[in-house]
Coordinates of C-alpha atoms in Angstrom, one line a residue:
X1 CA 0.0 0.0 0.0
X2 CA 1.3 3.8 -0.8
X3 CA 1.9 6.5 1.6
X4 CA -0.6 7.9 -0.2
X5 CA -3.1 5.0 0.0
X6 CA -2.6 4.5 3.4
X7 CA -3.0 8.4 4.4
X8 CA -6.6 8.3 2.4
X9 CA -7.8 5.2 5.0
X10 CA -6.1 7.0 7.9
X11 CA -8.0 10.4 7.3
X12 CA -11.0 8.0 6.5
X13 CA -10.8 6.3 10.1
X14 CA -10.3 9.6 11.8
X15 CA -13.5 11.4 10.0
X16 CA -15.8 8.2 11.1
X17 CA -14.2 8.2 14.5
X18 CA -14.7 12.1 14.4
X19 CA -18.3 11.8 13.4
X20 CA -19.5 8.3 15.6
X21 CA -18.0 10.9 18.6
X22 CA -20.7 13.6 17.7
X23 CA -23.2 11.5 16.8
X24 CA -23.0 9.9 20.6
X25 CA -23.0 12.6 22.4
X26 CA -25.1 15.0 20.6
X27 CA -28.9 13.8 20.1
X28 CA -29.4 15.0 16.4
X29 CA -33.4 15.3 17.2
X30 CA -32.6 18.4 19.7
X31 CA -29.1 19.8 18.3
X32 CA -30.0 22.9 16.2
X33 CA -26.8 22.4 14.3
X34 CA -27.3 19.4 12.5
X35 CA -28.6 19.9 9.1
X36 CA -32.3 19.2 8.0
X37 CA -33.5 18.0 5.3
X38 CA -34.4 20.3 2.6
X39 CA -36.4 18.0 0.7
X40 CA -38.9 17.8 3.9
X41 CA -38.6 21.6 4.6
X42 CA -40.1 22.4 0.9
X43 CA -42.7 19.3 0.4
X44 CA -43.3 18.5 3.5
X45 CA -42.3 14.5 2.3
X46 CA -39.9 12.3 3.6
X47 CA -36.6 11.7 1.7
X48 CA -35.4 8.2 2.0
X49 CA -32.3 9.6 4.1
X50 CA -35.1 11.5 6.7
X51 CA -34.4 10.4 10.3
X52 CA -30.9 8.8 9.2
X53 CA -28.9 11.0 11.9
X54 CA -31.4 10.3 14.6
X55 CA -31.4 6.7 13.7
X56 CA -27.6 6.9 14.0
X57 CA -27.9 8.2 17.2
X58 CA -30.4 5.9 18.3
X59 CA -27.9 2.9 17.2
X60 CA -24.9 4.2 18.9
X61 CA -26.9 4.2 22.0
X62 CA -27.8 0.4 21.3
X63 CA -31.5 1.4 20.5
X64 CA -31.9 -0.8 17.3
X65 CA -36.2 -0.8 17.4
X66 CA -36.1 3.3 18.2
X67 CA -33.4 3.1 15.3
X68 CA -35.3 1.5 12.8
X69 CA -38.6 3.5 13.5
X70 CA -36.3 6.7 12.4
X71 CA -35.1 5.0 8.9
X72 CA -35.7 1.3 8.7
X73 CA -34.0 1.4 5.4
X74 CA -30.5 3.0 6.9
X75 CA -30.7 0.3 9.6
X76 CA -31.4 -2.9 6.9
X77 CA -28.1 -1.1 5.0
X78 CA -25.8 -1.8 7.2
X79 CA -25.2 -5.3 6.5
X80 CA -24.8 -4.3 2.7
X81 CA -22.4 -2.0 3.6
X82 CA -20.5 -4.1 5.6
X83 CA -20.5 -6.6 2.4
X84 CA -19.3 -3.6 0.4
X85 CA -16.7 -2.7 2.4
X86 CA -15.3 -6.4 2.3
X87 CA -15.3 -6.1 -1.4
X88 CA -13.2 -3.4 -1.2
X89 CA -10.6 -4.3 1.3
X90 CA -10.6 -7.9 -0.9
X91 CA -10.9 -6.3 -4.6
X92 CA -7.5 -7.9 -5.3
X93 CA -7.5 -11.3 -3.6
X94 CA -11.5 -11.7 -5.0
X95 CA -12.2 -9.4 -8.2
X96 CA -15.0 -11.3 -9.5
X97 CA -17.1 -10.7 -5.7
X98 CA -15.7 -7.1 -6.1
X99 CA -17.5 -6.9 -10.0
X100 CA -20.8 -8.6 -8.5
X101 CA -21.2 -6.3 -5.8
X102 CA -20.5 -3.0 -7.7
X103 CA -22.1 -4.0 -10.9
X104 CA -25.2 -2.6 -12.3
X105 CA -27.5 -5.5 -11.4
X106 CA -26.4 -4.0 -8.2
X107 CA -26.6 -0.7 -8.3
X108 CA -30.1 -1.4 -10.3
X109 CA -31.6 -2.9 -7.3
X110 CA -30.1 0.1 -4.8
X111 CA -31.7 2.5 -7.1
X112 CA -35.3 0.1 -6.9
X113 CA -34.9 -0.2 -3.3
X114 CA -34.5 3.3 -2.0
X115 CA -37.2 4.7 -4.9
X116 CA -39.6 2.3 -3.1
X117 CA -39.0 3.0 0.0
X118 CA -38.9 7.0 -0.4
X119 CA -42.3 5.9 -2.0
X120 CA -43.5 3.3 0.7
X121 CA -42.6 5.8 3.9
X122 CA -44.7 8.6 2.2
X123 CA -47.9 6.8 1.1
X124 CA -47.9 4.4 3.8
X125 CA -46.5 6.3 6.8
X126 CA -43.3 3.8 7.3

């Protein structure tokens, strides 16, 4: 791995330690400094990101039911992302995985999912 390589993963673990530190101790619902959602300010509608930095609050607290009541489709991600990640530290070792996971059969059914659920949370009430 490069210097340069390596400095890009450590400024990568230090913004996600950075940002897991203010997410804990700073409840997102009652901080007037986090950002809200500009798509719910002008429609009034949920975006399928809505309730993500409460939910991320909410899960650093261990509160996995509050946590998916805020944005059940963040929560069900996090496997996936986990499975993407491990694609990409093995992209080398296990290119054909790596393909799979990033192709556009993938990245079909990402865009399918989080239409329907921007759709689903806003006609239903999810």
């Amino acid at each position: 791995m490069t210097i340069r390589k390596r400095g890009i993963w450590i400024a990568i673990a230090v913004a996600v330690v950075v940002f897991i530190c203010i997410y804990a101790m700073a409840d997102p619902g009652k901080g007037v400094w986090f950002p809200k959602c500009p798509f719910y300010a002008v429609t009034g509608l949920q975006c399928p990101g809505c309730g993500s930095q409460r939910a991320i609050h909410a899960l650093l607290h261990g509160h996995l039911s509050e946590a998916f009541r805020y944005n059940a489709l963040l929560v069900a991600s996090i496997p996936v992302l986990a499975l993407l990640s491990a694609a990409e530290i093995d992209r080398k070792r296990h290119p054909r995985f790596y393909a799979a996971v990033n192709g556009t059969k993938a990245a079909i059914a990402v865009l399918i999912t989080v239409t329907a659920w921007w759709i689903l949370r806003n006609v239903i009430g999810i």
